[in-house]
Amino acid sequence: MGEISCSNGIGNGNGVNGKTHSSLNGYRKSCWYEEEIEENLRWCFALNSILHTGASRYQDIALLDTKPFGKALIIDGKLQSAEVDEFIYHESLVHPALLHHSSPKTVFIMGGGEGSTAREILRHKTAVKVVMCDIDEEVVDFCKAYLVVNREAFCDPRLEVIINDARAELEIGKECYDVIIGDLADPIEGGPCYKLYTKSFYEHTVKPKLNRGGIFVTQAGPAGIFSHTEVFSCICNTLKQVFKYVVPYSAHIPSFADTWGWVMASDTPFTLSADELDSRIKQRIKGENRYLDGKTISSASTLSKAVRKSLDNETHVYTEGTARFIYGHGSVQKQNQA
């Protein structure tokens, strides 16, 4: 997750990696999470505590107790979700695709090791089988142990958890799915996931595993007025090369300090009105959504003029040789302050 830095509040405050300095008289210790989200721009917030840090063979993992956002899951130095607003991300990722499908019975999740995506899918009464395929068993076990909100989902008999590379699992498996969801880590240079955002993967692995009328949806990185050109616009354009109907949409995630993007794709058109979506929400979903209703889903795909123009003019197609990556990394810093 980047690094843990500590300092005694003297000098430049940059700290010494891996060493803890005792507090000086008259000083109080504070702890902050800091993430570089753009060049010359960092996002940080205060912590109550560092609940756990560790590393798997694939990535660094941390669970932080933050003052503004509750428990926050950090993987490879990037905030993945925070307790107080993860419902915005996961409702937006899951429900539009499942509601637009006529009867989604089988769903495959690429990634999603924290269990929140599975939790939202399992609220759908039509869901018969949900396969969550994450490459990192240690992340899955970590989230089972620490994220209490998802324990019920992990115990649901409709959920099958597979530890494998999502590409390999889809390629060797014989089953097709009504909905495939990409809940992957952001494409970070050197990270394990960027190859799962490519045209060849969508065309030769994902699309053949969709049933007739099937829908694919993926998280697609920052979609803000300045940040959408990192990966959002080219992921959208890449999917346009593979599917007939592609719908980019976005929502603001406070803990991400940005608007976030998703892209939904199918060879069947998305035609439901806000009222029809509300009707399906009432019929199909157990419990009440905190963020999404029909109007919210419909309006989420109304992007700003600047973003629409960029998406219309985007020509880049995501391949392994021409990959784009999300910017930045994060760290935890401890400082003693007067």
Short mmCIF file of C-alpha atoms in Angstrom, two decimals:
data_model
loop_
_atom_site.label_atom_id
_atom_site.label_comp_id
_atom_site.label_asym_id
_atom_site.label_seq_id
_atom_site.Cartn_x
_atom_site.Cartn_y
_atom_site.Cartn_z
CA MET A 1 0.00 0.00 0.00
CA GLY A 2 2.86 2.38 -0.68
CA GLU A 3 4.58 2.89 2.66
CA ILE A 4 4.07 3.68 6.32
CA SER A 5 6.03 6.78 7.23
CA CYS A 6 6.58 8.16 10.70
CA SER A 7 8.09 11.39 11.95
CA ASN A 8 8.58 13.27 15.20
CA GLY A 9 7.32 16.57 13.85
CA ILE A 10 10.77 18.14 13.60
CA GLY A 11 12.23 19.36 10.31
CA ASN A 12 10.44 18.71 7.05
CA GLY A 13 8.07 16.08 8.45
CA ASN A 14 8.72 13.59 5.68
CA GLY A 15 9.36 10.81 8.14
CA VAL A 16 11.51 7.74 8.18
CA ASN A 17 10.10 4.63 6.53
CA GLY A 18 9.40 1.73 8.82
CA LYS A 19 10.52 3.44 12.04
CA THR A 20 8.40 4.87 14.81
CA HIS A 21 9.62 7.83 16.84
CA SER A 22 8.40 8.52 20.36
CA SER A 23 6.25 11.59 20.91
CA LEU A 24 8.04 14.61 22.31
CA ASN A 25 6.70 16.50 25.30
CA GLY A 26 4.09 18.97 24.17
CA TYR A 27 3.40 17.10 20.94
CA ARG A 28 0.44 14.92 20.01
CA LYS A 29 0.53 12.12 17.52
CA SER A 30 -1.71 12.16 14.46
CA CYS A 31 -2.02 9.71 11.61
CA TRP A 32 -3.09 10.47 8.06
CA TYR A 33 -3.78 8.56 4.88
CA GLU A 34 -2.45 10.31 1.79
CA GLU A 35 -3.06 9.42 -1.85
CA GLU A 36 -1.60 11.16 -4.87
CA ILE A 37 -4.50 11.39 -7.29
CA GLU A 38 -2.94 13.75 -9.84
CA GLU A 39 0.44 15.32 -10.34
CA ASN A 40 0.71 18.12 -7.79
CA LEU A 41 -2.54 17.04 -6.11
CA ARG A 42 -2.87 14.83 -3.06
CA TRP A 43 -5.91 13.73 -1.07
CA CYS A 44 -5.51 12.98 2.60
CA PHE A 45 -7.65 12.38 5.63
CA ALA A 46 -7.15 11.69 9.30
CA LEU A 47 -7.11 8.21 10.76
CA ASN A 48 -8.29 6.85 14.06
CA SER A 49 -6.08 3.81 13.61
CA ILE A 50 -4.43 1.39 11.22
CA LEU A 51 -6.42 -1.79 11.74
CA HIS A 52 -4.34 -4.10 9.60
CA THR A 53 -1.61 -4.07 6.99
CA GLY A 54 -0.24 -6.98 5.01
CA ALA A 55 0.88 -8.17 1.64
CA SER A 56 -0.12 -11.05 -0.58
CA ARG A 57 1.87 -12.39 -3.51
CA TYR A 58 -0.08 -10.00 -5.75
CA GLN A 59 -0.66 -6.78 -3.84
CA ASP A 60 -0.37 -4.80 -0.62
CA ILE A 61 -3.44 -4.63 1.61
CA ALA A 62 -4.49 -2.34 4.43
CA LEU A 63 -7.61 -1.66 6.45
CA LEU A 64 -7.74 1.80 7.96
CA ASP A 65 -10.19 3.31 10.43
CA THR A 66 -10.61 6.82 9.05
CA LYS A 67 -12.21 9.76 10.79
CA PRO A 68 -14.36 11.02 7.87
CA PHE A 69 -15.17 7.78 6.03
CA GLY A 70 -15.10 4.93 8.56
CA LYS A 71 -13.26 1.72 7.67
CA ALA A 72 -11.41 1.99 4.36
CA LEU A 73 -9.90 -0.79 2.28
CA ILE A 74 -6.62 0.11 0.56
CA ILE A 75 -5.00 -2.09 -2.08
CA ASP A 76 -1.68 -1.21 -3.68
CA GLY A 77 -1.87 2.27 -2.26
CA LYS A 78 -5.26 3.04 -3.82
CA LEU A 79 -8.48 3.46 -1.86
CA GLN A 80 -10.88 0.72 -2.97
CA SER A 81 -13.89 1.47 -0.80
CA ALA A 82 -14.89 3.25 2.37
CA GLU A 83 -17.57 2.30 4.86
CA VAL A 84 -19.71 5.42 4.67
CA ASP A 85 -20.06 5.69 0.87
CA GLU A 86 -19.22 2.31 -0.69
CA PHE A 87 -22.94 1.85 -1.32
CA ILE A 88 -22.75 4.50 -4.06
CA TYR A 89 -20.05 2.60 -5.94
CA HIS A 90 -21.51 -0.88 -5.53
CA GLU A 91 -25.13 0.02 -6.23
CA SER A 92 -23.98 1.86 -9.35
CA LEU A 93 -21.84 -1.06 -10.50
CA VAL A 94 -24.46 -3.78 -9.98
CA HIS A 95 -28.05 -2.59 -10.25
CA PRO A 96 -28.24 -0.81 -13.63
CA ALA A 97 -27.04 -3.91 -15.50
CA LEU A 98 -29.17 -6.38 -13.54
CA LEU A 99 -32.27 -4.22 -13.83
CA HIS A 100 -31.87 -3.71 -17.59
CA HIS A 101 -31.61 -7.48 -18.05
CA SER A 102 -34.97 -9.21 -18.48
CA SER A 103 -34.23 -11.93 -15.89
CA PRO A 104 -30.65 -12.12 -14.57
CA LYS A 105 -30.22 -15.54 -13.01
CA THR A 106 -26.47 -16.13 -13.36
CA VAL A 107 -23.80 -13.52 -12.70
CA PHE A 108 -20.01 -13.70 -12.90
CA ILE A 109 -17.91 -11.20 -10.94
CA MET A 110 -14.36 -10.54 -12.06
CA GLY A 111 -12.57 -9.51 -8.89
CA GLY A 112 -14.84 -8.19 -6.16
CA GLY A 113 -12.90 -9.87 -3.36
CA GLU A 114 -14.28 -7.61 -0.65
CA GLY A 115 -17.75 -9.12 -1.18
CA SER A 116 -19.74 -5.90 -1.59
CA THR A 117 -20.57 -6.54 -5.26
CA ALA A 118 -21.80 -10.03 -4.40
CA ARG A 119 -23.86 -8.57 -1.57
CA GLU A 120 -25.71 -6.22 -3.93
CA ILE A 121 -26.29 -8.93 -6.57
CA LEU A 122 -27.69 -11.31 -3.95
CA ARG A 123 -30.36 -8.75 -3.09
CA HIS A 124 -31.91 -9.55 -6.49
CA LYS A 125 -34.65 -12.15 -6.21
CA THR A 126 -33.87 -13.46 -9.70
CA ALA A 127 -30.27 -14.34 -8.81
CA VAL A 128 -29.78 -18.10 -8.74
CA LYS A 129 -26.01 -18.41 -9.06
CA VAL A 130 -23.29 -15.83 -8.46
CA VAL A 131 -19.66 -16.66 -9.16
CA MET A 132 -17.05 -14.38 -7.63
CA CYS A 133 -13.62 -14.98 -9.15
CA ASP A 134 -10.73 -13.18 -7.49
CA ILE A 135 -7.07 -13.94 -8.06
CA ASP A 136 -6.01 -13.08 -4.51
CA GLU A 137 -7.14 -15.51 -1.82
CA GLU A 138 -5.51 -13.45 0.91
CA VAL A 139 -7.62 -10.41 0.00
CA VAL A 140 -10.78 -12.51 0.04
CA ASP A 141 -9.93 -14.06 3.41
CA PHE A 142 -8.94 -10.64 4.75
CA CYS A 143 -12.28 -9.13 3.74
CA LYS A 144 -14.24 -12.08 5.12
CA ALA A 145 -12.54 -11.54 8.47
CA TYR A 146 -12.69 -7.76 8.71
CA LEU A 147 -15.66 -6.50 6.65
CA VAL A 148 -18.60 -7.47 8.84
CA VAL A 149 -21.16 -5.89 6.48
CA ASN A 150 -20.49 -8.58 3.86
CA ARG A 151 -20.39 -11.70 6.04
CA GLU A 152 -23.96 -12.63 5.20
CA ALA A 153 -23.19 -12.47 1.48
CA PHE A 154 -20.19 -14.76 1.87
CA CYS A 155 -22.45 -17.29 3.63
CA ASP A 156 -25.18 -17.21 0.96
CA PRO A 157 -25.43 -20.63 -0.77
CA ARG A 158 -25.99 -18.94 -4.13
CA LEU A 159 -22.45 -17.51 -4.00
CA GLU A 160 -19.53 -19.54 -5.31
CA VAL A 161 -16.09 -18.10 -4.58
CA ILE A 162 -13.30 -19.15 -6.95
CA ILE A 163 -9.67 -18.21 -6.46
CA ASN A 164 -8.26 -17.85 -9.95
CA ASP A 165 -7.40 -15.37 -12.65
CA ALA A 166 -10.72 -14.18 -14.08
CA ARG A 167 -9.52 -14.52 -17.67
CA ALA A 168 -8.39 -18.11 -17.10
CA GLU A 169 -11.60 -19.04 -15.30
CA LEU A 170 -13.82 -17.66 -18.06
CA GLU A 171 -11.73 -19.32 -20.75
CA ILE A 172 -11.69 -22.80 -19.19
CA GLY A 173 -15.28 -22.72 -17.96
CA LYS A 174 -18.15 -24.01 -20.09
CA GLU A 175 -20.89 -21.93 -18.46
CA CYS A 176 -22.27 -18.68 -19.87
CA TYR A 177 -23.79 -15.90 -17.79
CA ASP A 178 -26.60 -13.37 -17.99
CA VAL A 179 -24.42 -10.62 -16.56
CA ILE A 180 -20.64 -10.33 -16.22
CA ILE A 181 -19.32 -7.64 -13.89
CA GLY A 182 -15.81 -6.20 -13.87
CA ASP A 183 -15.11 -5.18 -10.28
CA LEU A 184 -11.38 -5.12 -10.84
CA ALA A 185 -8.68 -2.98 -9.34
CA ASP A 186 -7.83 0.09 -11.36
CA PRO A 187 -5.37 -0.43 -14.22
CA ILE A 188 -2.11 0.49 -12.49
CA GLU A 189 1.21 0.13 -14.25
CA GLY A 190 2.74 -3.14 -13.08
CA GLY A 191 -0.53 -4.21 -11.46
CA PRO A 192 -2.34 -7.51 -12.11
CA CYS A 193 -5.51 -6.19 -13.73
CA TYR A 194 -4.77 -3.96 -16.71
CA LYS A 195 -4.91 -6.84 -19.21
CA LEU A 196 -8.58 -7.30 -18.29
CA TYR A 197 -9.49 -3.92 -19.80
CA THR A 198 -8.31 -4.74 -23.32
CA LYS A 199 -10.23 -5.13 -26.57
CA SER A 200 -8.98 -8.69 -27.05
CA PHE A 201 -10.20 -9.69 -23.59
CA TYR A 202 -13.63 -8.15 -24.11
CA GLU A 203 -13.96 -9.60 -27.61
CA HIS A 204 -12.55 -13.10 -27.17
CA THR A 205 -13.18 -13.88 -23.50
CA VAL A 206 -16.04 -11.80 -22.07
CA LYS A 207 -18.50 -11.55 -24.95
CA PRO A 208 -18.53 -15.29 -25.81
CA LYS A 209 -19.43 -16.05 -22.18
CA LEU A 210 -22.59 -13.92 -22.21
CA ASN A 211 -25.93 -15.55 -22.78
CA ARG A 212 -28.21 -14.08 -25.42
CA GLY A 213 -29.32 -10.69 -24.20
CA GLY A 214 -26.42 -10.66 -21.76
CA ILE A 215 -24.90 -7.51 -20.31
CA PHE A 216 -21.33 -6.67 -19.37
CA VAL A 217 -20.51 -3.84 -16.97
CA THR A 218 -17.19 -2.68 -15.61
CA GLN A 219 -15.87 -0.05 -13.30
CA ALA A 220 -13.88 2.31 -15.49
CA GLY A 221 -11.91 4.60 -13.23
CA PRO A 222 -12.17 8.33 -12.55
CA ALA A 223 -14.72 10.16 -14.69
CA GLY A 224 -14.29 13.72 -13.51
CA ILE A 225 -14.07 16.76 -15.71
CA PHE A 226 -10.26 16.49 -15.78
CA SER A 227 -9.63 12.87 -14.78
CA HIS A 228 -11.88 11.06 -17.29
CA THR A 229 -9.16 10.99 -19.94
CA GLU A 230 -6.94 8.73 -17.80
CA VAL A 231 -8.81 5.50 -18.59
CA PHE A 232 -12.58 6.13 -18.61
CA SER A 233 -12.79 7.48 -22.15
CA CYS A 234 -10.62 4.77 -23.71
CA ILE A 235 -12.36 1.92 -21.84
CA CYS A 236 -15.64 3.25 -23.21
CA ASN A 237 -14.25 3.51 -26.73
CA THR A 238 -12.73 0.03 -26.48
CA LEU A 239 -16.10 -1.49 -25.57
CA LYS A 240 -17.68 0.31 -28.54
CA GLN A 241 -15.43 -1.79 -30.78
CA VAL A 242 -16.94 -4.99 -29.33
CA PHE A 243 -20.59 -4.32 -28.43
CA LYS A 244 -23.43 -2.64 -30.33
CA TYR A 245 -24.77 -0.68 -27.37
CA VAL A 246 -22.48 1.01 -24.84
CA VAL A 247 -23.61 3.27 -21.99
CA PRO A 248 -21.05 5.19 -19.91
CA TYR A 249 -22.32 6.62 -16.64
CA SER A 250 -20.92 8.18 -13.49
CA ALA A 251 -21.50 9.20 -9.88
CA HIS A 252 -19.61 11.23 -7.32
CA ILE A 253 -17.85 9.17 -4.63
CA PRO A 254 -16.87 11.47 -1.74
CA SER A 255 -14.07 9.25 -0.40
CA PHE A 256 -12.53 9.03 -3.89
CA ALA A 257 -12.47 12.83 -4.14
CA ASP A 258 -13.78 12.53 -7.67
CA THR A 259 -16.58 11.44 -9.93
CA TRP A 260 -16.31 7.74 -10.78
CA GLY A 261 -17.22 5.99 -14.00
CA TRP A 262 -18.74 2.70 -15.13
CA VAL A 263 -19.49 1.40 -18.61
CA MET A 264 -22.35 -0.96 -19.46
CA ALA A 265 -22.35 -2.85 -22.77
CA SER A 266 -24.55 -5.31 -24.65
CA ASP A 267 -25.77 -6.29 -28.10
CA THR A 268 -29.30 -5.69 -26.82
CA PRO A 269 -30.40 -2.04 -26.48
CA PHE A 270 -31.01 -0.40 -23.10
CA THR A 271 -34.55 0.93 -23.39
CA LEU A 272 -36.07 1.08 -19.90
CA SER A 273 -37.49 4.37 -18.66
CA ALA A 274 -37.05 5.67 -15.12
CA ASP A 275 -40.54 4.48 -14.22
CA GLU A 276 -39.89 1.02 -15.63
CA LEU A 277 -36.64 0.83 -13.67
CA ASP A 278 -38.49 1.82 -10.49
CA SER A 279 -41.03 -0.93 -11.14
CA ARG A 280 -38.28 -3.53 -11.49
CA ILE A 281 -36.53 -2.24 -8.36
CA LYS A 282 -39.73 -2.73 -6.39
CA GLN A 283 -40.39 -6.19 -7.84
CA ARG A 284 -36.88 -7.62 -7.80
CA ILE A 285 -34.65 -6.10 -5.10
CA LYS A 286 -34.88 -7.00 -1.43
CA GLY A 287 -34.61 -4.01 0.83
CA GLU A 288 -34.26 -0.38 -0.17
CA ASN A 289 -31.43 1.12 -2.20
CA ARG A 290 -29.67 3.97 -0.47
CA TYR A 291 -28.52 5.68 -3.66
CA LEU A 292 -30.19 4.42 -6.83
CA ASP A 293 -33.72 4.72 -8.11
CA GLY A 294 -35.03 4.92 -11.66
CA LYS A 295 -34.37 8.64 -12.08
CA THR A 296 -30.86 8.34 -10.65
CA ILE A 297 -29.99 5.50 -13.02
CA SER A 298 -31.38 7.39 -16.01
CA SER A 299 -29.63 10.63 -15.11
CA ALA A 300 -26.27 8.95 -14.37
CA SER A 301 -25.65 8.50 -18.09
CA THR A 302 -26.19 12.21 -18.77
CA LEU A 303 -22.58 13.28 -18.69
CA SER A 304 -21.30 16.83 -18.84
CA LYS A 305 -20.73 18.51 -22.21
CA ALA A 306 -16.93 18.34 -21.82
CA VAL A 307 -16.91 14.63 -20.94
CA ARG A 308 -19.36 13.76 -23.73
CA LYS A 309 -17.20 15.61 -26.22
CA SER A 310 -14.10 13.72 -25.06
CA LEU A 311 -15.87 10.37 -25.32
CA ASP A 312 -17.18 11.22 -28.78
CA ASN A 313 -13.68 12.15 -29.95
CA GLU A 314 -11.79 9.33 -28.22
CA THR A 315 -9.92 7.09 -30.68
CA HIS A 316 -7.65 5.14 -28.35
CA VAL A 317 -8.35 1.41 -28.09
CA TYR A 318 -7.05 -0.30 -24.96
CA THR A 319 -4.61 -3.12 -25.77
CA GLU A 320 -1.78 -4.71 -23.83
CA GLY A 321 0.69 -2.80 -25.99
CA THR A 322 -1.10 0.56 -25.73
CA ALA A 323 -2.40 0.39 -22.17
CA ARG A 324 -3.24 3.51 -20.22
CA PHE A 325 -2.91 3.59 -16.45
CA ILE A 326 -4.55 5.43 -13.62
CA TYR A 327 -2.37 7.98 -11.88
CA GLY A 328 -1.02 7.92 -8.37
CA HIS A 329 -0.42 5.90 -5.28
CA GLY A 330 -1.05 6.23 -1.56
CA SER A 331 0.73 6.02 1.79
CA VAL A 332 0.10 6.28 5.48
CA GLN A 333 1.98 8.96 7.39
CA LYS A 334 2.27 9.39 11.14
CA GLN A 335 3.28 12.77 12.46
CA ASN A 336 3.68 14.29 15.88
CA GLN A 337 2.21 17.77 15.79
CA ALA A 338 2.30 20.59 18.28
#
